[in-house]
Every structure is written in C-alpha cells, then in structure tokens.
PDB file of C-alpha atoms in Angstrom:
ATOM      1  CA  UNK A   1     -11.155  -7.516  13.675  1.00 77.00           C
ATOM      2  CA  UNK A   2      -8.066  -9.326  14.183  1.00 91.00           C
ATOM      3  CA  UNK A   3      -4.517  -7.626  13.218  1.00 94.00           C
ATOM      4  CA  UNK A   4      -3.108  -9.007  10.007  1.00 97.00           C
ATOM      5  CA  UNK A   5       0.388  -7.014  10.677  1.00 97.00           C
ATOM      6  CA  UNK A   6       1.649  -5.239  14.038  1.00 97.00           C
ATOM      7  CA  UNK A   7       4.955  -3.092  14.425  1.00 97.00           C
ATOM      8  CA  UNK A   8       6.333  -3.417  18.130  1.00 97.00           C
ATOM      9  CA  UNK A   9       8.965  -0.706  18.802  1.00 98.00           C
ATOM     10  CA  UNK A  10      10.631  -0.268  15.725  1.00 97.00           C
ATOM     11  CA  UNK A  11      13.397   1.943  15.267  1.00 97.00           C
ATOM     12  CA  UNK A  12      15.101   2.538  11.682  1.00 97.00           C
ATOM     13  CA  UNK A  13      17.490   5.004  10.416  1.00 95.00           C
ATOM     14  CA  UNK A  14      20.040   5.483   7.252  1.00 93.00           C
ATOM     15  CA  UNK A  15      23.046   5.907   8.458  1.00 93.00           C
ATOM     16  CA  UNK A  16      23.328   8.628  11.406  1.00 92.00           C
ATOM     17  CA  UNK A  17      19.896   9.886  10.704  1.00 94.00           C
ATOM     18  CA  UNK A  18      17.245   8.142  12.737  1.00 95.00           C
ATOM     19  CA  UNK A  19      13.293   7.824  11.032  1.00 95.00           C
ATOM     20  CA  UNK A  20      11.638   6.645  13.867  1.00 96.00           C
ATOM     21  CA  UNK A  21      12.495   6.342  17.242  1.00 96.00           C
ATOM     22  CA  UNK A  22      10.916   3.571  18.610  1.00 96.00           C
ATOM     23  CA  UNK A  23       7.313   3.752  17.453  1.00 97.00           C
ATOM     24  CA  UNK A  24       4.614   0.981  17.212  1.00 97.00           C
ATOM     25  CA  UNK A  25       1.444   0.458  15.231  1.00 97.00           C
ATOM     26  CA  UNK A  26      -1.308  -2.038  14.191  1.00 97.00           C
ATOM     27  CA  UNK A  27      -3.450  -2.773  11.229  1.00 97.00           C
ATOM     28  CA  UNK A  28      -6.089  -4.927  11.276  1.00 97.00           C
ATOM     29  CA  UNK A  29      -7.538  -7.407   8.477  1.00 96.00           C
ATOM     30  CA  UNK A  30      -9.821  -5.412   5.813  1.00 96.00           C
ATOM     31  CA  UNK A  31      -9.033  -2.516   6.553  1.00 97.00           C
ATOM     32  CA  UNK A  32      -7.893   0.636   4.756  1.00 97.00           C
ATOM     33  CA  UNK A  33      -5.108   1.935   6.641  1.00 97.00           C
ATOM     34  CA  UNK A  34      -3.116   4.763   6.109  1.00 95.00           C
ATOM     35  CA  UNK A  35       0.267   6.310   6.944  1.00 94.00           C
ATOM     36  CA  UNK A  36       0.134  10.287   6.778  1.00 91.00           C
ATOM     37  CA  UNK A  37       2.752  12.657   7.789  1.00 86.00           C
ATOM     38  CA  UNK A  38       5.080  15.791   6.220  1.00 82.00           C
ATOM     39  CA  UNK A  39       7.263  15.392   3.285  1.00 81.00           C
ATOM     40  CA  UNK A  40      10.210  13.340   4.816  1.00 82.00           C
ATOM     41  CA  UNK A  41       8.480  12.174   7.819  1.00 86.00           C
ATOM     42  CA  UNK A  42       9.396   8.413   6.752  1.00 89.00           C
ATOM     43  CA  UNK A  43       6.454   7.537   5.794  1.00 91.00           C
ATOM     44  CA  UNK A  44       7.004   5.165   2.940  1.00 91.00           C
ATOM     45  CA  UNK A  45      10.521   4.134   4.571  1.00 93.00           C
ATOM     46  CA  UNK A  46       8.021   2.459   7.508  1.00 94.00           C
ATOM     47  CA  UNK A  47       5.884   0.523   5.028  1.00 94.00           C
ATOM     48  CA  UNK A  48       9.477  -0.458   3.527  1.00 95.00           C
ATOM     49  CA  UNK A  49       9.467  -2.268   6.469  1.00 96.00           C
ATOM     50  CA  UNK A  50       6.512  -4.309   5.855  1.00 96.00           C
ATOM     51  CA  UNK A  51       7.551  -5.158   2.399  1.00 95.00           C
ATOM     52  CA  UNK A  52      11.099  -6.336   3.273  1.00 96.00           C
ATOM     53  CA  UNK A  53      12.619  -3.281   1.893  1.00 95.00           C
ATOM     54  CA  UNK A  54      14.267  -2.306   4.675  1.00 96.00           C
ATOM     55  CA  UNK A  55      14.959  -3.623   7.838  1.00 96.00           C
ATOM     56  CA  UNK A  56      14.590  -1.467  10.909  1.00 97.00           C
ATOM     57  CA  UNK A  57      17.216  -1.140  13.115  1.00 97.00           C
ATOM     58  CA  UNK A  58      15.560  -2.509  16.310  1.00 97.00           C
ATOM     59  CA  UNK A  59      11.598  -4.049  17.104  1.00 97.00           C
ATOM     60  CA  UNK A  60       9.785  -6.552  15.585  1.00 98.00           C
ATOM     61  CA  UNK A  61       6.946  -6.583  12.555  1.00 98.00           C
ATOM     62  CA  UNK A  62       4.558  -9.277  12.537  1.00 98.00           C
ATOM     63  CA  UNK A  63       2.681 -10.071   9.594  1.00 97.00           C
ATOM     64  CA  UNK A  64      -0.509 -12.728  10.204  1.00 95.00           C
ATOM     65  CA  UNK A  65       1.487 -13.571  14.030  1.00 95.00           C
ATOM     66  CA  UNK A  66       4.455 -14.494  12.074  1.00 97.00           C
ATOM     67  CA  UNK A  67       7.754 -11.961  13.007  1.00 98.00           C
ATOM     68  CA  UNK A  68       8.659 -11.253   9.329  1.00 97.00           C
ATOM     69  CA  UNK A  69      12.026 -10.114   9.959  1.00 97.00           C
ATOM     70  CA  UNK A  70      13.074 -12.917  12.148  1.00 97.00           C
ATOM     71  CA  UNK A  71      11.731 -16.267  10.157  1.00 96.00           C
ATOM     72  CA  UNK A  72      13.300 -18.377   8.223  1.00 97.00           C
ATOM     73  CA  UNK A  73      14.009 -17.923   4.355  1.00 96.00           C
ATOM     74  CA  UNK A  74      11.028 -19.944   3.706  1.00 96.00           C
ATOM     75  CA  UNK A  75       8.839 -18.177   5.666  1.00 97.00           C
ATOM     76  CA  UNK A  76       9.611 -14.944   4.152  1.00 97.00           C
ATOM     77  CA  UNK A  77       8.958 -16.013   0.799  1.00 95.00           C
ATOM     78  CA  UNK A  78       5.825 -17.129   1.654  1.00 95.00           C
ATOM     79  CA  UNK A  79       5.100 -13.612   3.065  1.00 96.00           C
ATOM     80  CA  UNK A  80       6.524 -11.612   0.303  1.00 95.00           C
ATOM     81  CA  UNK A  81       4.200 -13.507  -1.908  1.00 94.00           C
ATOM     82  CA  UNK A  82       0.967 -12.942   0.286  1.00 96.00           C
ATOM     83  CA  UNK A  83       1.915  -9.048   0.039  1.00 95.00           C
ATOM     84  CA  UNK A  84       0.874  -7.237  -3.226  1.00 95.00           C
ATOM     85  CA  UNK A  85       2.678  -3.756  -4.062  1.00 93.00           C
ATOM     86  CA  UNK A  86       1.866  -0.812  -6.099  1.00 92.00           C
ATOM     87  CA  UNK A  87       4.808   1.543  -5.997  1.00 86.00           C
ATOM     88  CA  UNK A  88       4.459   5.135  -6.597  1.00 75.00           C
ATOM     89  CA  UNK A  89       5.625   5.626 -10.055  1.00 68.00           C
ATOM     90  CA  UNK A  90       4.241   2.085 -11.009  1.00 66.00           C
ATOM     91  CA  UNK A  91       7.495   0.917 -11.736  1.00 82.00           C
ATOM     92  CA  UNK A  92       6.273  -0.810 -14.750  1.00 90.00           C
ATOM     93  CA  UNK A  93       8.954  -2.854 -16.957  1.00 88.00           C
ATOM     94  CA  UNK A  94       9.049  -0.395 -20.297  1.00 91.00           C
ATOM     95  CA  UNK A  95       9.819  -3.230 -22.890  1.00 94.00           C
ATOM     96  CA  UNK A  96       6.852  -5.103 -21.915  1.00 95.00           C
ATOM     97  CA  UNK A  97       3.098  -4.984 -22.836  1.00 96.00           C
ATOM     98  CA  UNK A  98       0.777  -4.518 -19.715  1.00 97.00           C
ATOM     99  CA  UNK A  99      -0.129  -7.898 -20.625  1.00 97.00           C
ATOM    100  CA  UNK A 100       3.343  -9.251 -20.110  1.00 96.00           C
ATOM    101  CA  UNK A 101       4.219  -6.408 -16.885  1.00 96.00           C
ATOM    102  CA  UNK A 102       0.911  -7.803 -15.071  1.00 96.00           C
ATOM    103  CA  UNK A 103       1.327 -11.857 -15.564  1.00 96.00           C
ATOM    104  CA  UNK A 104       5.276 -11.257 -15.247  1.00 94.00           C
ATOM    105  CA  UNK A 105       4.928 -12.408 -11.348  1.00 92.00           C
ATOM    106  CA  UNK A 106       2.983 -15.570 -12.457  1.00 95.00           C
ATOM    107  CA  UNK A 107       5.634 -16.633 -15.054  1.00 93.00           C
ATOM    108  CA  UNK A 108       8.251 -16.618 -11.779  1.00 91.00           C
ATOM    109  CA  UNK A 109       6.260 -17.795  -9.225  1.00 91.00           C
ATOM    110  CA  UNK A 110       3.252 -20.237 -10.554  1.00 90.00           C
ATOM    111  CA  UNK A 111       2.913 -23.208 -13.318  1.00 91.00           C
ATOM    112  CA  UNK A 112       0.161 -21.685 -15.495  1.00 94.00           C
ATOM    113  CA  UNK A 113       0.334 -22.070 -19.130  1.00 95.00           C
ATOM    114  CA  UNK A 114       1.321 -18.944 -21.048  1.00 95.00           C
ATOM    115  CA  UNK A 115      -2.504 -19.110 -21.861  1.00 96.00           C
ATOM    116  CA  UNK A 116      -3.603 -19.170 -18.677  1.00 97.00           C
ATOM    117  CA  UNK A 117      -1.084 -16.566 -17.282  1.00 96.00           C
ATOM    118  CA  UNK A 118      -2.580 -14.570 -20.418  1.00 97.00           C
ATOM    119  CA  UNK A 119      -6.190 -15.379 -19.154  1.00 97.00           C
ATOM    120  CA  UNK A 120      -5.367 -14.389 -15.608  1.00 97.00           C
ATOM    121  CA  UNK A 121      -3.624 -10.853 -16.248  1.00 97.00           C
ATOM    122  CA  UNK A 122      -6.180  -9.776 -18.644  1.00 97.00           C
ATOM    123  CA  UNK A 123      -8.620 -10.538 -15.457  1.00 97.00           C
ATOM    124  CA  UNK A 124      -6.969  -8.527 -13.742  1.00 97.00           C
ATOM    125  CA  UNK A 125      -6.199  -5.299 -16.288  1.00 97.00           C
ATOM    126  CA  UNK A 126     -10.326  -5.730 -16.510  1.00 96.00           C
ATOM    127  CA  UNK A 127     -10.570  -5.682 -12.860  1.00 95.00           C
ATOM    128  CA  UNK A 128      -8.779  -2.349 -12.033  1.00 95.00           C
ATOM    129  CA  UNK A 129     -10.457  -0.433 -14.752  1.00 93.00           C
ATOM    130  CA  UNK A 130      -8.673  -0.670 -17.952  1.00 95.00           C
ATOM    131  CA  UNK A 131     -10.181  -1.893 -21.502  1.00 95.00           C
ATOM    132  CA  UNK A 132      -8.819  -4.948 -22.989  1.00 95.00           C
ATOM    133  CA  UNK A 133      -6.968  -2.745 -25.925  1.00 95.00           C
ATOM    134  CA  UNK A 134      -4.592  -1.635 -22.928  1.00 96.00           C
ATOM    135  CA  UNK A 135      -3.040  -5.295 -22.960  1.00 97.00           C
ATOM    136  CA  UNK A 136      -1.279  -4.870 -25.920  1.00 97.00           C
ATOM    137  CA  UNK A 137       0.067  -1.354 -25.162  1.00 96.00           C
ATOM    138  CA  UNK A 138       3.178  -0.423 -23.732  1.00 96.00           C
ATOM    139  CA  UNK A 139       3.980   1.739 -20.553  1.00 94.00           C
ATOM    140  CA  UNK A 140       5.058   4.925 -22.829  1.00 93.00           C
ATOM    141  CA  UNK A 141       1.604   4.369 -24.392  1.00 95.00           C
ATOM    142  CA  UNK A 142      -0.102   5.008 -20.853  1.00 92.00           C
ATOM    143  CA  UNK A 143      -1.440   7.674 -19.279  1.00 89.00           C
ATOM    144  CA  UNK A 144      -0.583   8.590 -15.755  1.00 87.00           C
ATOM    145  CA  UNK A 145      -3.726   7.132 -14.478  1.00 88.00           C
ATOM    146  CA  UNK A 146      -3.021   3.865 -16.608  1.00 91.00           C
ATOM    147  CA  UNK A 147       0.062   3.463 -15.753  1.00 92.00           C
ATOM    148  CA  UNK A 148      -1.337   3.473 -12.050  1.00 92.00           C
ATOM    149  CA  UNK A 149      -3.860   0.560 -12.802  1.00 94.00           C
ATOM    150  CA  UNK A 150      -1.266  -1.265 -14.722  1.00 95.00           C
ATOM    151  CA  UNK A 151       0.485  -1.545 -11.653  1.00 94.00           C
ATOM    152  CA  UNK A 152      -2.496  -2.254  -9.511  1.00 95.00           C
ATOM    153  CA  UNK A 153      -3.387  -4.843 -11.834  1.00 96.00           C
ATOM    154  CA  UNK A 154       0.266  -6.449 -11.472  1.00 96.00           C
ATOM    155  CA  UNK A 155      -0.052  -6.391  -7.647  1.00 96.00           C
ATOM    156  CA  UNK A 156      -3.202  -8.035  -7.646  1.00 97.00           C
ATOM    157  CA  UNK A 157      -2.066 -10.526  -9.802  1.00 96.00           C
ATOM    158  CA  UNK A 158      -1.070 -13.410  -6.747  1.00 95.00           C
ATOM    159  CA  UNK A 159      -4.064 -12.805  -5.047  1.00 94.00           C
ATOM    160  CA  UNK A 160      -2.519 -11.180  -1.948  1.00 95.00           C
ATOM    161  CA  UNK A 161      -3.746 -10.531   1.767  1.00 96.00           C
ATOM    162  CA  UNK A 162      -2.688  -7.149   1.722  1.00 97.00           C
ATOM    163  CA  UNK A 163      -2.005  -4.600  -0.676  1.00 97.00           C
ATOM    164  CA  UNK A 164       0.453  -1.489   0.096  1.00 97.00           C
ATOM    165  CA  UNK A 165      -0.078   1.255  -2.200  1.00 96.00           C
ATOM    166  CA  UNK A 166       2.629   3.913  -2.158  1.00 92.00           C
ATOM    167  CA  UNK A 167       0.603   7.374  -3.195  1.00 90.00           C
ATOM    168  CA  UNK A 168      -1.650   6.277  -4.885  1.00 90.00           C
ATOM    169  CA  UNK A 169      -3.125   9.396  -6.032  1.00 87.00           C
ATOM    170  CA  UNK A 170       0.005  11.618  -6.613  1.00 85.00           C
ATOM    171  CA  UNK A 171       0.470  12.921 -10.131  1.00 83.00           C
ATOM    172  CA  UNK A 172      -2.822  12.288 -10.785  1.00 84.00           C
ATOM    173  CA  UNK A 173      -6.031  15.069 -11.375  1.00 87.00           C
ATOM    174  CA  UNK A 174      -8.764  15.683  -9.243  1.00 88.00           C
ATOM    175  CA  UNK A 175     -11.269  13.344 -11.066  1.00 90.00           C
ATOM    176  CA  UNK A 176      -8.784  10.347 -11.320  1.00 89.00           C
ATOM    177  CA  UNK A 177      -7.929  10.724  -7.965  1.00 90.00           C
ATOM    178  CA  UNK A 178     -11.518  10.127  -6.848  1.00 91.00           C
ATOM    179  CA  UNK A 179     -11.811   7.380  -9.159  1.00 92.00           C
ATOM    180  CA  UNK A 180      -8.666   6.120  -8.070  1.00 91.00           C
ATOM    181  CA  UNK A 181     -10.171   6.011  -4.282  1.00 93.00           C
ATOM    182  CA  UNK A 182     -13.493   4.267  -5.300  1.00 94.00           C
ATOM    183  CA  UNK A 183     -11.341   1.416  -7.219  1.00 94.00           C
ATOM    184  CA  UNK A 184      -9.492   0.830  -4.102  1.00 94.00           C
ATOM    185  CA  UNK A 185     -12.189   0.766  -1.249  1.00 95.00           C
ATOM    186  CA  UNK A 186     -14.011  -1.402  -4.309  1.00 95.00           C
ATOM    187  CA  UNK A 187     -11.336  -4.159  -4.604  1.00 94.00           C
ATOM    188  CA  UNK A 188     -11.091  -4.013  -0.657  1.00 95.00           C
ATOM    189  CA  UNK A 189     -14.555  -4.593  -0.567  1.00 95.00           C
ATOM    190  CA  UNK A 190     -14.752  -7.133  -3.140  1.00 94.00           C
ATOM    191  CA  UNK A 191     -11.740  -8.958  -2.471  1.00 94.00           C
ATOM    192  CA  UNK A 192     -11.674  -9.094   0.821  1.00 94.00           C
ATOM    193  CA  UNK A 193      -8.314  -6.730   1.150  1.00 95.00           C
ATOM    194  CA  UNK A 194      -6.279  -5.482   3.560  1.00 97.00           C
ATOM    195  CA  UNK A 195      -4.969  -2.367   2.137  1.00 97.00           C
ATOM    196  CA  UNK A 196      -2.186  -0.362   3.318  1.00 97.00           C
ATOM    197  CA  UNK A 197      -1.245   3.559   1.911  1.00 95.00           C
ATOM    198  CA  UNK A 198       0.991   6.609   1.940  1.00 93.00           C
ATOM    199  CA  UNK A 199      -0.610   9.303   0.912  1.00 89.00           C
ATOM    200  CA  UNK A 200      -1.083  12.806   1.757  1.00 81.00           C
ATOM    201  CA  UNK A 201      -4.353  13.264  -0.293  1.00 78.00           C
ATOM    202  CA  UNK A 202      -7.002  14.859   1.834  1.00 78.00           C
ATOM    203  CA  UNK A 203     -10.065  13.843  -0.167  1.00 81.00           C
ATOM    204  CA  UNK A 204      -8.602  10.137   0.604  1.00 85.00           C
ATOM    205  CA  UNK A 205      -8.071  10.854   4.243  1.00 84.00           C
ATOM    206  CA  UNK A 206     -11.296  11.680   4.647  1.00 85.00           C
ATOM    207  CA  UNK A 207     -13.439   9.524   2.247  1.00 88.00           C
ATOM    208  CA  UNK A 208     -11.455   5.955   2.173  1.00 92.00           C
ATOM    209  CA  UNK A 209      -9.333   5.666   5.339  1.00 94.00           C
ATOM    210  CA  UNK A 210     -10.594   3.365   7.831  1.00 96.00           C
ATOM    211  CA  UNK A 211      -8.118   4.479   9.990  1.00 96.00           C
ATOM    212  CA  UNK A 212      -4.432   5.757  10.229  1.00 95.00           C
ATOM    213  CA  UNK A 213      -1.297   6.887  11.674  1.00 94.00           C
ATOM    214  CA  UNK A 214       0.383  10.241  11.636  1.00 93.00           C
ATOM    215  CA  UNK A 215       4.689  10.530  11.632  1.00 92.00           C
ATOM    216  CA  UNK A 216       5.672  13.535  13.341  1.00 91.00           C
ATOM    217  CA  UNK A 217       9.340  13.816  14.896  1.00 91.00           C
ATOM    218  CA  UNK A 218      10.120  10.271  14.680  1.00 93.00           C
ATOM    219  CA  UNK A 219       7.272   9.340  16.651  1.00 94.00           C
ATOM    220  CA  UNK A 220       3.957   8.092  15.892  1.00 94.00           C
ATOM    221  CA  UNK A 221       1.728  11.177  17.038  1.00 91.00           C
ATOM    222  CA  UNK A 222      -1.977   9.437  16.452  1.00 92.00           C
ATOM    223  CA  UNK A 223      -3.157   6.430  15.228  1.00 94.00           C
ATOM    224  CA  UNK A 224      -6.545   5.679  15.237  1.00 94.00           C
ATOM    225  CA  UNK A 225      -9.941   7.208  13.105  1.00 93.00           C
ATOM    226  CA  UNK A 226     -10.909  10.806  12.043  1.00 88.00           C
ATOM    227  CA  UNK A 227     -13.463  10.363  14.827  1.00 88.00           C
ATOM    228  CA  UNK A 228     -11.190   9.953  17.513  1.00 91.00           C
ATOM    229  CA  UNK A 229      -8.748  12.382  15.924  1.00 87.00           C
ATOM    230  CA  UNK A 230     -11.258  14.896  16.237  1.00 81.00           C
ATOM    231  CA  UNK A 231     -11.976  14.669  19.912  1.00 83.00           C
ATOM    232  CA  UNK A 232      -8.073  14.451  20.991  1.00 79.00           C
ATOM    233  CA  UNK A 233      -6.320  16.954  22.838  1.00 78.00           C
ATOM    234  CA  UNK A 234      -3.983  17.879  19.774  1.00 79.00           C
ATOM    235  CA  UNK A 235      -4.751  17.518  16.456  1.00 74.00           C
ATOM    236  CA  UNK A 236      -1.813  17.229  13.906  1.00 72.00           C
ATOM    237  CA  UNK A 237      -4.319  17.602  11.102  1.00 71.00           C
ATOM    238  CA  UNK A 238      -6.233  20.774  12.688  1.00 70.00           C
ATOM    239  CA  UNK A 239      -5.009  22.965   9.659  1.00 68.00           C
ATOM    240  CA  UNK A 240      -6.624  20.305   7.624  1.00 64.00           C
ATOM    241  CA  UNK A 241      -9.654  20.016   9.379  1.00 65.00           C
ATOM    242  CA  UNK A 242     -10.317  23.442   9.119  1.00 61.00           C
ATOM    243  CA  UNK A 243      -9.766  23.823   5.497  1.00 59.00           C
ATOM    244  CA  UNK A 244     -12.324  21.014   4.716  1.00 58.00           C
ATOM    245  CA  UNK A 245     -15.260  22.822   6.623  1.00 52.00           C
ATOM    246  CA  UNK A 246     -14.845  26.000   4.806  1.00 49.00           C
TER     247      UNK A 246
END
C-alpha cells in the first residue's frame, strides 16, 4: 500500500516547550493507524498537524505527495476538504439539530438543494448508527455515544480520504466502546477509509489498529504492528501486554 500522508522530521513546540523533537512517520492508504502515547505525550498536537491545526516548527507533512504546509492557498483547501474530523468532545453546534450539525459542511462548501443536503446528512446519521428520530434532536438531547456518531456522521459528510478521530472511545462504556470500534473498522472497510486515531484504549489497540506509533520523550519510540512490537528489543507497551494475557 501506498502512503496517503508522511511526516519527515517534524519538530513542534508551544512556546519554549518542545513536543517532538524531530520525529517522522508514515501512514498508508486504508489503513487504521493509530497514535498512542502517555497523557501529554503530544499526541493529538501531532495529528493537529495533519489537520492544519498547527504548524510544526520545522519538517515537512505530505498528504497524497502534496507538502500540505508548503502549497498554495488553493491547494490547502482542497486538502482540508479531502480530510474528515471527529474531535473528541464532538464539538457539535448546540443550536442546531443533528440534521442541520451534519449537512452544515455541505451548505458551505457544495450546491445541493436544502433537500438534497437534507437527503445526504440523514444518509449519513443512518450510516454511523443512529435512527432517523435523532435528526430532529438536539446535541443536549444526545447521549455520549450519540453525540460521538453525530460527529462521525458530520465528518463523513464530504466524503473524505481520511478520517482523524481524536479518542474516539473516551467517555464512553465498555459496550459502546466496542461498538464504537466495529463502526469504524466497518466504514473503513466499506468506504474505502484511511483512518487516523488518538486513543489510549487497549481493547482498540489490540482489535482495530492496523498499525501505530508510540510518543515517548519527544521522540517517536515504535511505529509499526503489535506483531513487530512484540518481537522488539523494548517494548513501551510491555505493562500492557502483560495485563491483556492475564
């Protein structure tokens, strides 16, 4: 498989404090790659990087052999609109209807019809999971778990190459955690996907991941499969391991 998006020494920092100190990475097209590492690692401030929410301080990202950070305005528009994102705390828009939060991106960026931008989100709320009822509901009506698909559902909604998911599975129990899983390695299947995602969930490490990096002192410590993790000399996920097999 080819790679769809490739980080080439990239250093970033806020201010005085440096997240990563020159560290590089790959992900390749249909996959299900994730970014693990401890709390405050950086490991959503180095898909901000992907997503043109922050720029790093030195290196170069390409997305689909374009260098994102480094094109035109053009060009990044065009990129920013192949890229689908499901923030953490769905980030939904709490005077609109799920109807209205999912087809909001095709009211600013496409000519549909209200109709058809009506058609196409309710698709779309149907395709992650939720019942047509949860249209006409607003976010303080949701559950958790809803409010998750909601925001799945509004991601989807352009029909991106790749979809960065930022925990998906935090705040959410056991059983809609698993479901939460299935629904994504489902839509990656279906769809085509490449999916990119922070998350520290083990049951998702070890069921959905095709592969993944680990942050560990600014530095990328492993990237690559559970396989290969397993027969390196150090294993930053040992602890984990070894909890799974009991």
């Amino acid at each position: 498989m080819r790679d769809i998006i490739r980080g080439e020494n990239i250093t970033t920092s806020y201010g005085e404090r440096i997240m990563h100190d020159n560290v590089s990475w790959s992900i390749k097209e249909a996959e299900i790659y994730g970014f693990l590492g401890g709390s405050g690692s950086g490991k959503t401030t180095l898909m901000k990087t992907m997503i043109y929410l922050k720029e790093p301080n030195l290196g170069d990202i390409y997305f689909d052999g374009v260098n994102m950070w480094k094109s035109d305005i053009a060009t990044q528009a065009k990129i920013k609109l192949e890229s689908g994102t499901m923030f953490q705390f769905g980030a939904l828009y709490s005077s609109m209807t799920i109807l209205d939060n999912v087809g909001v991106m095709l009211v600013e960026y496409s000519k549909f019809s209200k109709r058809q931008i009506d058609e196409i989100a309710m698709f779309w709320i149907q395709k992650v999971g939720l019942k047509k009822e949860a249209a006409s509901l607003y976010p303080s009506e949701l559950s958790g778990g809803m409010k998750k698909r909601a925001a799945l559902a509004r991601a989807l909604v352009l029909s991106p190459k790749v979809l960065f998911l930022d925990e998906p599975n935090s705040g959410l129990d056991p059983v809609s955690s698993r479901q939460m899983d299935s629904l994504v390695r489902d839509l990656r299947d279906s769809l085509g996907l490449t999916v990119v995602m922070v998350t520290h969930d083990a049951d998702s490490i070890f069921d959905i991941l095709d592969r993944f990096l680990i942050i560990e002192n600014k530095k990328i410590a492993f990237e690559g499969t559970l396989s290969e993790l397993e027969k390196a000399d150090r294993n930053p996920l040992e602890e984990l391991f070894k909890s799974r097999k009991k």
